[in-house]
XYZ file of C-alpha atoms in Angstrom:
725
model
C 19.609 -26.195 23.953
C 23.585 -26.882 24.164
C 25.209 -23.293 23.579
C 26.545 -22.344 20.170
C 30.301 -21.832 19.574
C 29.557 -20.653 15.944
C 26.757 -19.272 14.298
C 25.648 -18.891 10.770
C 24.335 -15.456 10.186
C 22.436 -13.854 7.766
C 23.863 -10.264 7.413
C 22.143 -7.263 6.101
C 23.708 -7.353 2.774
C 22.275 -8.645 -0.307
C 25.058 -8.981 -2.106
C 26.538 -11.658 0.370
C 25.301 -15.001 1.126
C 25.294 -16.381 4.905
C 28.474 -15.746 6.782
C 30.269 -18.005 9.581
C 31.105 -16.387 13.113
C 32.385 -17.740 16.208
C 30.239 -16.830 19.197
C 32.599 -15.756 21.928
C 32.628 -17.289 25.321
C 30.101 -15.962 27.557
C 27.755 -14.539 24.753
C 24.653 -16.735 23.760
C 22.668 -16.505 20.861
C 19.870 -18.901 19.110
C 18.579 -19.207 15.554
C 16.667 -15.788 15.270
C 19.293 -13.787 17.543
C 19.892 -9.921 16.194
C 23.027 -9.735 15.962
C 26.369 -7.188 15.215
C 28.920 -9.121 12.876
C 32.150 -7.835 12.053
C 33.144 -7.349 8.180
C 36.222 -5.887 7.195
C 36.231 -2.878 8.847
C 32.665 -2.227 8.983
C 30.440 -3.559 11.430
C 26.906 -5.421 10.096
C 23.254 -6.287 11.780
C 22.634 -9.776 10.777
C 20.214 -12.762 11.915
C 21.421 -16.383 13.321
C 19.877 -19.097 11.100
C 19.795 -22.364 11.272
C 22.723 -23.661 9.144
C 20.961 -26.683 7.648
C 18.043 -24.357 6.131
C 20.570 -21.583 4.791
C 23.676 -23.065 3.187
C 26.785 -21.050 2.813
C 29.254 -21.445 -0.012
C 32.016 -19.882 2.493
C 32.228 -22.669 5.211
C 35.448 -22.150 7.079
C 37.350 -24.020 9.880
C 36.750 -22.972 13.515
C 40.428 -21.522 13.720
C 39.556 -18.928 10.767
C 36.225 -17.477 12.467
C 35.922 -13.842 13.477
C 34.139 -12.969 16.740
C 30.468 -11.856 16.715
C 30.577 -8.102 18.320
C 27.510 -8.248 20.228
C 23.928 -9.265 20.154
C 21.131 -6.793 20.105
C 18.746 -6.521 23.106
C 15.786 -7.999 21.289
C 13.556 -11.187 21.231
C 15.043 -13.232 18.486
C 12.714 -13.642 15.169
C 10.530 -16.294 16.087
C 10.571 -19.439 13.929
C 7.262 -18.927 11.872
C 8.916 -15.478 11.128
C 11.975 -16.883 9.756
C 10.091 -19.917 7.887
C 8.039 -16.781 6.046
C 11.315 -14.944 5.417
C 12.701 -18.090 3.770
C 9.409 -18.783 1.766
C 8.952 -15.147 0.585
C 12.651 -15.070 -0.984
C 12.267 -18.523 -2.405
C 9.109 -17.635 -4.214
C 9.769 -14.384 -5.357
C 13.454 -14.644 -6.185
C 14.574 -12.039 -3.650
C 17.859 -12.409 -1.312
C 16.797 -13.421 2.015
C 18.837 -10.465 3.394
C 16.288 -8.197 1.339
C 13.380 -9.798 2.998
C 14.917 -9.945 6.484
C 15.581 -6.384 6.310
C 11.908 -5.699 5.916
C 11.346 -7.460 9.560
C 14.287 -5.057 11.138
C 12.908 -2.131 9.320
C 13.834 0.477 12.430
C 17.247 0.607 12.954
C 16.820 2.518 16.502
C 14.600 -0.138 17.919
C 17.453 -2.577 18.023
C 19.471 -0.680 20.168
C 17.599 -1.352 23.712
C 15.365 0.913 25.659
C 16.358 4.489 25.876
C 15.655 7.227 28.097
C 14.740 11.024 27.442
C 15.371 13.770 29.958
C 12.105 15.684 30.450
C 11.240 18.607 33.135
C 8.556 19.487 35.397
C 7.516 22.102 38.141
C 8.415 21.419 41.713
C 5.774 24.189 42.872
C 8.929 25.982 44.646
C 8.725 29.620 43.662
C 12.351 30.925 42.840
C 14.138 33.716 45.041
C 14.569 35.804 41.625
C 11.378 35.860 40.160
C 11.705 37.828 36.612
C 8.547 38.789 34.653
C 9.763 35.960 32.313
C 10.531 33.237 34.538
C 6.861 34.092 36.236
C 4.951 34.133 32.848
C 7.274 30.538 31.938
C 6.096 28.671 35.087
C 2.209 30.108 34.443
C 1.685 29.157 31.560
C 3.779 25.394 31.739
C 1.587 24.813 34.871
C 1.430 20.793 35.549
C 3.279 20.172 31.862
C 6.209 18.156 32.039
C 8.391 17.865 28.239
C 11.815 18.469 27.055
C 13.624 21.654 27.375
C 12.575 23.219 24.325
C 8.742 22.291 24.685
C 8.772 23.717 27.634
C 10.337 27.013 26.309
C 7.739 27.094 23.406
C 4.938 26.325 25.802
C 6.033 29.314 28.301
C 6.714 31.760 24.952
C 10.322 32.185 26.537
C 13.771 31.274 25.481
C 15.339 28.026 26.242
C 17.858 29.906 28.693
C 14.969 31.167 31.046
C 13.801 27.193 31.243
C 17.568 26.230 32.129
C 17.463 28.993 34.689
C 14.755 27.458 36.495
C 16.068 24.170 36.408
C 19.436 25.778 38.058
C 17.277 27.550 40.684
C 15.395 24.068 41.273
C 11.981 25.789 40.073
C 12.001 22.831 37.752
C 13.222 19.205 37.907
C 14.673 16.202 35.716
C 12.513 13.161 34.889
C 13.868 10.003 33.409
C 10.968 8.896 30.741
C 11.329 5.615 28.875
C 10.693 7.057 25.241
C 8.888 3.318 24.608
C 5.709 3.661 26.783
C 3.609 1.149 26.279
C 0.573 1.525 23.937
C -2.763 1.618 25.699
C -4.628 -1.703 25.619
C -8.180 -1.683 23.224
C -10.991 -2.950 24.943
C -13.196 -5.580 23.246
C -16.288 -4.477 25.081
C -15.882 -0.705 24.701
C -18.772 -0.440 22.377
C -20.137 -3.408 21.085
C -21.989 -2.774 18.100
C -25.753 -4.292 17.163
C -25.230 -6.582 14.451
C -27.903 -7.649 12.291
C -28.853 -11.293 12.427
C -26.315 -11.885 8.945
C -23.458 -10.151 10.393
C -23.772 -11.885 14.017
C -23.419 -15.096 11.957
C -20.758 -14.245 9.548
C -18.843 -12.915 12.816
C -19.539 -15.963 15.027
C -17.791 -17.992 12.209
C -14.906 -15.567 12.215
C -14.540 -15.879 15.939
C -14.670 -19.487 16.121
C -11.622 -19.469 13.960
C -9.883 -16.788 15.943
C -10.390 -19.229 19.667
C -9.698 -22.660 17.195
C -6.047 -20.977 16.663
C -5.454 -23.428 13.485
C -4.560 -21.958 9.876
C -7.663 -20.876 8.206
C -8.145 -18.631 5.254
C -11.119 -17.420 4.888
C -13.185 -14.748 2.093
C -15.121 -12.250 3.985
C -17.294 -11.455 0.497
C -19.849 -8.402 1.212
C -21.200 -5.537 -0.622
C -19.824 -2.136 0.000
C -21.456 -0.814 2.953
C -22.644 -4.081 4.288
C -20.585 -3.450 7.576
C -17.379 -5.596 6.970
C -15.450 -3.801 8.965
C -17.976 -4.440 11.924
C -18.096 -7.935 11.467
C -14.168 -8.533 11.357
C -14.133 -6.316 14.674
C -15.613 -9.074 16.516
C -12.756 -11.702 15.494
C -10.123 -8.742 16.292
C -12.316 -8.273 19.898
C -12.093 -12.171 20.442
C -8.139 -11.920 19.876
C -7.918 -9.240 22.457
C -9.724 -11.225 25.074
C -7.350 -13.963 24.564
C -4.105 -11.331 24.976
C -3.051 -12.118 21.376
C -2.148 -9.545 18.560
C -4.014 -8.620 15.349
C -2.172 -7.211 12.197
C -5.331 -5.334 9.773
C -3.641 -4.466 6.591
C -4.753 -1.794 4.264
C -3.968 -0.956 0.832
C -3.185 2.801 0.809
C -1.620 4.959 3.664
C -4.290 7.472 2.904
C -6.794 4.964 4.393
C -5.742 4.829 7.662
C -7.124 7.603 8.966
C -10.759 6.955 8.838
C -9.944 3.625 9.780
C -8.016 4.611 13.340
C -11.232 6.396 14.151
C -13.419 3.760 13.277
C -11.369 1.429 15.457
C -11.242 3.850 18.114
C -14.930 4.029 18.188
C -14.979 0.608 18.726
C -12.364 -0.227 20.750
C -11.933 3.209 23.048
C -8.094 3.750 21.951
C -6.258 3.922 18.499
C -4.396 0.965 17.462
C -0.655 0.836 16.720
C -0.265 2.552 12.779
C 2.736 1.310 10.447
C 3.585 2.989 7.356
C 6.220 5.065 5.540
C 4.973 8.257 6.950
C 5.772 7.731 10.472
C 8.747 9.493 12.174
C 11.923 7.329 13.502
C 10.549 7.769 17.147
C 7.238 6.368 16.370
C 8.440 3.619 14.604
C 10.883 2.595 16.972
C 8.193 2.675 19.619
C 5.878 0.328 17.231
C 8.778 -1.903 16.389
C 9.409 -2.693 20.094
C 5.322 -2.785 21.106
C 4.950 -5.532 18.315
C 8.211 -7.457 19.294
C 7.568 -7.655 23.013
C 3.747 -8.288 22.576
C 2.572 -5.364 24.027
C 1.145 -3.746 20.899
C -2.082 -6.078 20.584
C -3.258 -4.394 17.399
C -1.701 -3.108 14.497
C -2.945 -1.476 11.524
C -0.716 -0.941 8.572
C 0.515 -0.493 4.732
C 2.184 -3.943 3.168
C 5.418 -3.979 5.062
C 3.884 -4.056 8.406
C 3.534 -7.858 7.395
C 7.133 -8.781 8.198
C 7.312 -7.596 11.848
C 8.281 -9.697 14.495
C 4.935 -10.295 16.315
C 5.494 -11.960 19.704
C 1.809 -14.010 19.587
C -0.188 -13.280 16.710
C -3.588 -14.443 16.195
C -5.590 -13.221 13.786
C -4.320 -11.311 10.182
C -7.002 -9.280 8.548
C -6.286 -8.298 4.520
C -9.000 -5.325 4.190
C -9.930 -4.234 0.579
C -8.065 -7.567 -0.229
C -8.424 -7.158 -4.011
C -6.145 -4.001 -4.497
C -3.574 -4.035 -6.827
C -1.708 -1.692 -4.415
C -0.797 -4.793 -2.412
C 1.594 -6.064 -4.765
C 5.126 -4.267 -4.156
C 6.789 -2.872 -7.408
C 10.060 -2.389 -6.424
C 12.817 -4.294 -4.411
C 11.218 -7.727 -2.980
C 8.240 -7.726 -5.215
C 5.846 -9.270 -3.124
C 2.168 -9.499 -3.039
C 1.008 -8.790 0.779
C -2.524 -10.779 0.281
C -0.869 -13.908 -0.661
C 2.274 -13.511 1.815
C -0.052 -12.443 4.432
C -1.849 -16.111 3.803
C 1.635 -17.806 3.825
C 2.390 -16.135 7.380
C -1.244 -17.329 8.368
C -0.138 -20.968 7.366
C 3.161 -20.624 9.479
C 1.850 -19.380 12.192
C -0.905 -21.225 12.222
C -3.583 -18.696 12.644
C -6.691 -17.751 10.678
C -6.413 -15.248 7.821
C -9.608 -12.785 6.886
C -9.355 -11.637 3.369
C -12.122 -8.922 3.308
C -13.577 -7.533 -0.181
C -16.507 -6.568 -1.679
C -14.955 -7.376 -5.277
C -12.367 -10.055 -4.650
C -9.939 -11.061 -6.976
C -10.505 -13.800 -9.554
C -7.415 -15.293 -7.741
C -9.066 -15.739 -4.442
C -12.541 -16.501 -5.972
C -10.765 -19.523 -7.423
C -9.083 -20.576 -3.959
C -12.596 -20.740 -2.631
C -14.023 -22.894 -5.658
C -10.971 -25.358 -5.066
C -12.098 -25.300 -1.180
C -8.689 -23.970 -0.050
C -10.209 -20.709 1.440
C -13.693 -20.717 3.230
C -15.935 -18.237 2.105
C -18.343 -16.023 4.440
C -20.730 -14.147 2.833
C -22.678 -10.623 3.683
C -25.351 -10.361 1.046
C -27.213 -6.980 2.069
C -26.419 -3.206 2.708
C -26.583 -2.556 6.525
C -29.588 -0.895 7.886
C -31.560 1.321 5.715
C -29.180 1.865 3.041
C -29.796 0.011 -0.385
C -27.479 -0.470 -3.441
C -27.519 2.197 -6.029
C -29.217 2.289 -9.257
C -27.066 1.817 -12.348
C -27.370 3.406 -15.671
C -24.787 3.677 -18.481
C -24.647 6.688 -20.639
C -23.679 5.503 -24.387
C -21.302 8.492 -25.411
C -21.839 8.115 -28.893
C -25.583 8.233 -28.989
C -25.891 10.913 -26.367
C -22.242 12.846 -26.306
C -21.276 15.522 -24.285
C -21.398 19.493 -25.612
C -18.254 20.214 -28.024
C -15.290 20.831 -25.879
C -16.788 19.261 -22.376
C -16.692 15.779 -21.332
C -19.806 15.182 -19.049
C -22.891 14.176 -20.689
C -25.990 16.450 -20.355
C -28.083 13.637 -18.442
C -25.215 13.363 -15.869
C -25.191 17.394 -15.621
C -29.103 17.394 -15.375
C -28.343 14.563 -12.473
C -25.872 16.799 -10.877
C -28.050 19.863 -11.103
C -30.809 18.090 -8.739
C -28.479 16.460 -6.347
C -26.997 19.999 -6.105
C -30.324 21.392 -5.187
C -31.456 18.422 -2.827
C -28.260 19.441 -0.975
C -26.529 16.201 -1.348
C -23.524 15.165 -2.632
C -21.770 14.120 -5.685
C -18.538 12.422 -6.756
C -16.689 12.074 -10.499
C -14.807 9.639 -10.720
C -11.833 9.461 -13.589
C -8.611 7.692 -13.060
C -6.138 10.329 -14.266
C -4.164 12.678 -12.445
C -3.332 16.112 -13.723
C -5.579 18.184 -16.351
C -4.563 16.122 -19.298
C -2.908 13.172 -20.052
C -0.880 14.546 -22.967
C -0.035 17.912 -24.266
C 0.821 18.048 -28.072
C 1.152 20.762 -30.470
C -2.255 21.622 -33.075
C 0.260 22.834 -35.727
C 2.796 20.389 -36.243
C 1.467 17.590 -33.703
C 4.605 17.491 -31.556
C 3.892 15.874 -28.199
C 5.859 16.544 -25.105
C 7.654 13.483 -23.927
C 9.488 13.063 -20.379
C 13.446 13.158 -21.029
C 14.082 10.236 -18.769
C 10.927 7.958 -19.656
C 8.652 6.810 -22.723
C 5.716 8.555 -21.097
C 4.156 11.428 -22.367
C 4.293 14.670 -19.859
C 0.679 15.258 -17.821
C -0.294 18.913 -17.644
C -0.955 20.224 -14.177
C -2.858 23.452 -14.935
C -3.053 24.226 -11.308
C 0.769 24.436 -10.744
C 1.282 25.285 -14.476
C 3.538 22.486 -15.156
C 4.021 19.738 -17.074
C 4.916 16.292 -15.109
C 5.502 12.691 -15.546
C 4.204 10.458 -13.149
C 6.514 7.498 -13.519
C 9.969 9.511 -12.581
C 8.449 12.821 -11.057
C 10.569 15.080 -13.783
C 8.740 18.594 -14.381
C 8.926 21.641 -16.403
C 7.093 24.426 -17.029
C 4.758 24.575 -19.670
C 6.294 26.189 -22.657
C 4.928 29.481 -24.618
C 6.098 28.139 -27.900
C 6.350 24.682 -29.721
C 9.915 23.532 -29.276
C 9.512 21.970 -32.902
C 7.792 24.354 -35.120
C 7.794 27.696 -32.607
C 4.599 28.546 -33.313
C 2.917 30.357 -30.186
C -0.237 29.655 -28.597
C -0.671 26.194 -30.480
C -0.327 23.676 -27.594
C -3.494 21.873 -26.853
C -4.554 19.532 -24.165
C -5.646 16.286 -24.952
C -8.087 14.092 -23.380
C -9.255 14.757 -19.911
C -7.917 14.656 -16.406
C -9.392 15.463 -13.029
C -8.484 18.999 -13.030
C -9.710 19.578 -16.454
C -13.254 18.151 -15.427
C -12.966 19.996 -11.761
C -12.578 23.261 -14.466
C -15.765 22.283 -16.216
C -17.815 21.664 -12.988
C -16.611 24.766 -12.130
C -18.053 26.743 -14.546
C -21.316 24.836 -14.952
C -22.139 24.869 -11.146
C -19.963 28.471 -10.233
C -21.181 28.136 -6.821
C -20.484 24.690 -5.722
C -17.814 23.956 -3.171
C -15.611 21.519 -5.404
C -12.740 19.138 -4.094
C -9.978 17.338 -6.064
C -9.211 14.239 -4.703
C -5.906 12.741 -6.075
C -2.533 11.123 -4.902
C -1.304 14.748 -5.800
C -3.698 16.588 -3.432
C -4.112 13.937 -0.787
C -0.385 12.529 0.170
C -0.703 11.891 3.576
C -3.356 10.716 6.145
C -3.643 14.129 7.605
C -4.621 15.299 4.212
C -6.751 12.285 4.063
C -8.416 13.128 7.540
C -9.076 16.719 6.210
C -10.858 15.627 3.293
C -13.258 13.602 5.009
C -13.912 15.863 7.630
C -14.736 18.480 4.992
C -17.258 15.447 3.443
C -18.878 14.823 6.533
C -19.382 18.924 7.799
C -20.702 18.887 3.967
C -17.949 21.616 3.085
C -17.741 19.911 -0.227
C -21.122 19.654 -2.600
C -18.772 17.826 -5.668
C -15.754 15.678 -5.423
C -13.659 14.728 -8.230
C -11.314 12.260 -8.018
C -9.204 9.495 -9.275
C -9.194 5.760 -7.689
C -8.019 7.114 -4.397
C -11.520 7.902 -3.525
C -13.178 4.502 -4.324
C -11.461 3.196 -0.954
C -13.588 2.615 1.836
C -14.899 5.861 2.549
C -18.386 6.331 4.004
C -20.268 9.329 3.254
C -24.081 8.971 4.038
C -24.882 12.438 2.252
C -23.084 11.127 -1.080
C -25.753 9.812 -3.644
C -24.264 10.645 -7.157
C -21.805 9.175 -8.727
C -20.856 9.849 -12.434
C -17.836 7.566 -13.924
C -16.157 10.160 -16.734
C -14.351 7.348 -18.938
C -15.378 3.871 -17.829
C -13.196 2.816 -20.811
C -9.884 3.958 -19.664
C -9.310 0.903 -18.119
C -9.999 -1.663 -20.784
C -7.126 -0.783 -23.220
C -3.509 -1.308 -22.813
C -3.286 -5.154 -23.347
C -3.294 -5.595 -19.199
C -4.319 -9.036 -18.341
C -6.524 -7.671 -15.381
C -7.933 -4.714 -17.519
C -11.458 -5.598 -17.158
C -11.575 -6.988 -13.764
C -9.744 -4.050 -12.525
C -12.142 -1.710 -14.168
C -15.093 -3.944 -13.010
C -13.821 -3.576 -9.398
C -12.744 0.442 -9.687
C -16.596 1.216 -10.863
C -18.252 -1.243 -8.354
C -16.096 0.194 -5.464
C -17.117 3.806 -6.830
C -20.687 2.813 -7.014
C -20.225 1.526 -3.373
C -19.645 4.834 -2.279
C -23.466 6.168 -3.322
C -26.164 5.902 -1.136
C -24.569 4.257 2.226
C -26.724 6.300 4.374
C -30.632 6.247 4.296
C -30.873 8.411 0.980
C -31.005 6.183 -2.101
C -27.724 6.527 -4.728
C -27.753 6.554 -8.249
C -24.606 5.809 -10.817
C -24.169 6.749 -14.172
C -21.061 5.102 -16.176
C -20.102 7.236 -19.472
C -18.798 4.756 -21.907
C -18.357 4.347 -25.738
C -18.977 0.467 -25.646
C -21.942 -0.437 -23.612
C -22.204 -3.735 -24.852
C -18.927 -4.777 -23.416
C -19.338 -7.933 -21.194
C -17.972 -5.347 -18.107
C -20.689 -2.682 -18.720
C -23.656 -5.049 -19.019
C -22.632 -6.792 -15.931
C -22.240 -3.554 -14.250
C -25.573 -1.969 -15.319
C -27.299 -5.426 -14.628
C -25.538 -5.754 -11.096
C -24.920 -9.398 -12.280
C -21.549 -10.013 -10.515
C -21.337 -13.596 -10.998
C -22.172 -13.596 -14.388
C -19.497 -10.969 -15.103
C -16.936 -13.103 -12.818
C -17.753 -16.222 -14.545
C -17.204 -15.156 -18.108
C -13.795 -13.561 -17.261
C -12.889 -16.774 -15.528
C -13.387 -18.504 -18.565
C -11.576 -16.367 -20.355
C -8.701 -16.780 -18.353
C -9.156 -20.594 -18.418
C -8.938 -20.787 -22.254
C -5.814 -18.407 -22.007
C -4.081 -20.321 -19.282
C -3.776 -17.213 -17.432
C -3.557 -16.767 -13.693
C -5.216 -18.398 -11.802
C -4.721 -21.229 -14.021
C -1.430 -20.500 -15.436
C 1.561 -18.809 -14.240
C 3.250 -15.475 -15.282
C 6.731 -14.170 -14.298
C 8.094 -11.132 -15.728
C 12.035 -10.565 -16.406
C 12.986 -6.567 -16.676
C 16.749 -5.763 -18.010
C 17.360 -2.281 -17.349
C 20.441 -0.031 -17.598
C 21.559 3.718 -18.268
C 23.463 2.237 -21.266
C 20.979 0.950 -24.252
C 23.284 -1.589 -25.791
C 24.320 -3.135 -22.357
C 20.611 -3.676 -21.426
C 19.447 -5.113 -25.035
C 22.722 -7.498 -25.142
C 21.840 -8.646 -21.570
C 18.074 -8.977 -22.646
C 19.346 -11.020 -25.619
C 21.686 -12.934 -23.580
C 18.664 -14.198 -21.212
C 16.259 -14.618 -24.025
C 18.913 -16.972 -25.808
C 19.703 -18.854 -22.937
C 15.858 -19.558 -21.727
C 15.561 -23.241 -21.293
C 13.028 -25.336 -23.789
C 10.146 -26.537 -21.667
C 6.922 -28.206 -22.859
C 4.817 -26.442 -19.826
C 6.888 -23.277 -20.338
C 7.005 -20.268 -23.113
C 9.150 -17.593 -22.922
C 7.929 -14.360 -25.321
C 10.574 -11.478 -25.680
C 12.988 -9.497 -24.801
C 11.217 -6.824 -26.330
C 11.555 -2.973 -24.994
C 9.040 -2.433 -21.855
C 5.798 -0.029 -22.851
C 7.702 2.066 -20.975
C 10.882 1.684 -22.640
C 12.666 4.046 -20.538
C 12.200 4.905 -16.896
C 14.139 7.361 -14.601
C 16.752 7.474 -17.314
C 17.202 3.772 -17.520
C 16.339 1.783 -20.764
C 13.890 -1.385 -20.462
C 13.552 -4.486 -21.908
C 10.996 -7.197 -21.038
C 10.750 -10.736 -21.209
C 7.390 -12.763 -20.247
C 7.621 -15.948 -19.161
C 4.286 -18.111 -19.422
C 3.866 -21.302 -17.848
C 1.539 -23.963 -16.318
C -0.003 -24.131 -12.914
C 1.817 -27.022 -12.132
C 5.740 -25.812 -13.203
C 7.792 -24.741 -10.340
C 8.806 -21.542 -12.116
C 10.913 -20.346 -9.527
C 13.711 -23.348 -9.760
C 13.565 -23.017 -13.705
C 14.355 -19.374 -13.542
C 17.303 -19.852 -10.876
C 19.066 -22.063 -13.012
C 18.736 -20.243 -15.791
C 19.804 -16.647 -14.776
C 22.286 -18.466 -12.282
C 24.315 -19.711 -15.257
C 24.817 -16.393 -16.507
C 27.103 -13.239 -16.313
C 26.160 -9.691 -17.376
C 27.641 -6.200 -16.589
C 27.313 -4.758 -12.889
C 25.623 -1.746 -14.611
C 22.969 -3.901 -16.060
C 20.143 -4.710 -13.504
C 18.166 -7.989 -13.893
C 14.672 -8.093 -11.681
C 12.485 -10.858 -11.955
C 8.813 -10.253 -10.981
C 6.802 -13.551 -10.008
C 2.807 -13.036 -10.494
C 3.567 -9.715 -12.231
C 0.531 -7.115 -11.724
C 2.294 -4.292 -14.024
C 2.914 -4.845 -17.104
C 4.670 -1.924 -18.079
């Protein structure tokens, strides 16, 4: 390849297009090289790109080019990743720079290998041995670490340790901080698989060794052993020394997964999520880019890392809506994972007990293969499901748990088994109002009701995080003690359970109480040690946990997800309740699920009780087909926001007036968004509804590209939206 004398560089600044630079004599770059480029007085990171794939508006002659400053000592971003970046930017109408930034998500990793100085004992005893020095040397023993770590270990000051270095009792050792990750052993603890599981894993292993693009839905009821099955495909990739990526929907899930992985492969995989320290991110990024880190488990963003030699991608709980990114680049990790598999020419496994209608449709069209796991593994059986009609069997006045469910909880406690009550509402109550004048507490920055959190005695907004103390008097009519909490949240249900069962051990599990992998691990340990009798939780507990002693699940308000005009409401309610039911009876003991509902005749409830998944999905798919909704038609949202309400409204109207008149596309709005104000910004939405065949992105690009609006107004396009607020 001839050496490049000028380079097209995509700088990491979304406001700028690609820029051209001169490659100085003696420097060599190629497409994908990570470079440092001058821009005015500053220096920016950028990536060299093929000029024909990244046109520039600002082409200038060679004589006017500035020199590149340097090349980062990391491998260039490979062609398949560059194609993925282009595709993501194009499909989700994002700037390529914003997508590249996700691939270069650890800037310290780009600075080359780093060493730090650690110290260890030399075995020499100093002539002057003070009591402190003696204590320090005794406690340090053979441990090696930083000065402050040794000081903490020896329970002395840093000065004592420095003195020991000076007299030769401790010596310095240079340590590379990017120490390699231990390699997983594919044969460490091979599981005994059932015939069904063996057949399923055989298909997936064959895909890995074939080294071709093969998207496959791994569809099995909760507890059927999907993880064990796709672990065999992971083992096959490890045997070929190729990398695997396993995507999980929530950071809280990584901890139990890491344990399961370590039990199967002897070591932990490399974790990638927002909770990592800078040094951990750096080490993970470099291990992934060099090909040394063989298995990565991570949240959405792990999808854009520069794997050197990817052999397999697994998307676990692939139906989860949290795979859709709601700020920045609005991508859906499940769909981008399939595209990465396509560009890398490797298999992609989508594992789910309740696959999304979009995924089922791809299977029906023959684009994705399907591998089914019919039964529960081992002795476990699917739980019995019953609906409780809240109109026919209402709870006692002021209570939310119906008598039949209370009785089942009593029996479960007597058998020393565990119960789970599920309600998708954090806090104590979703709305606080005054009984005298009807005043409702609303967030000052958002059009959302303030949620009462009884434990911390505050009202909180779940959209912007604004909190305020619960007032003693109503701000409107100034009456005292007239404020009432309306509707239940998990904390209120927990209070009710405490009243009913004062001796039971109760745990509340929501994103407020389980915000880190460590908190999740603590919860799992307490469940396994039977330090918890009753769990009250939100959708966070519906995810992938395995508790053999949990035999009763009660869904407090199954209708909660069904209103709100969300296209996927019934499907999401069905998935969540299936998942939550899947937590019951995973061991040898049979499980029981009660669903409290005001509409037992709704299609969703009937399908849940009868266990007729196919009937539910075919009815729901028909609805979508008639409405020309995804996967049969396409949606895109345009959200206009500004701190200045008038400016936002005028821009939204300008966009609405300029909407192209096309037969294959309808544009609704602009209308105030359901959350008309969010974090202090006024919001308006337009919704585009198009036929499947229309290239919506090109239409939107031309439509918005011809318009100008004030810089204080933000316009965001959300392709294939999941959130309609």
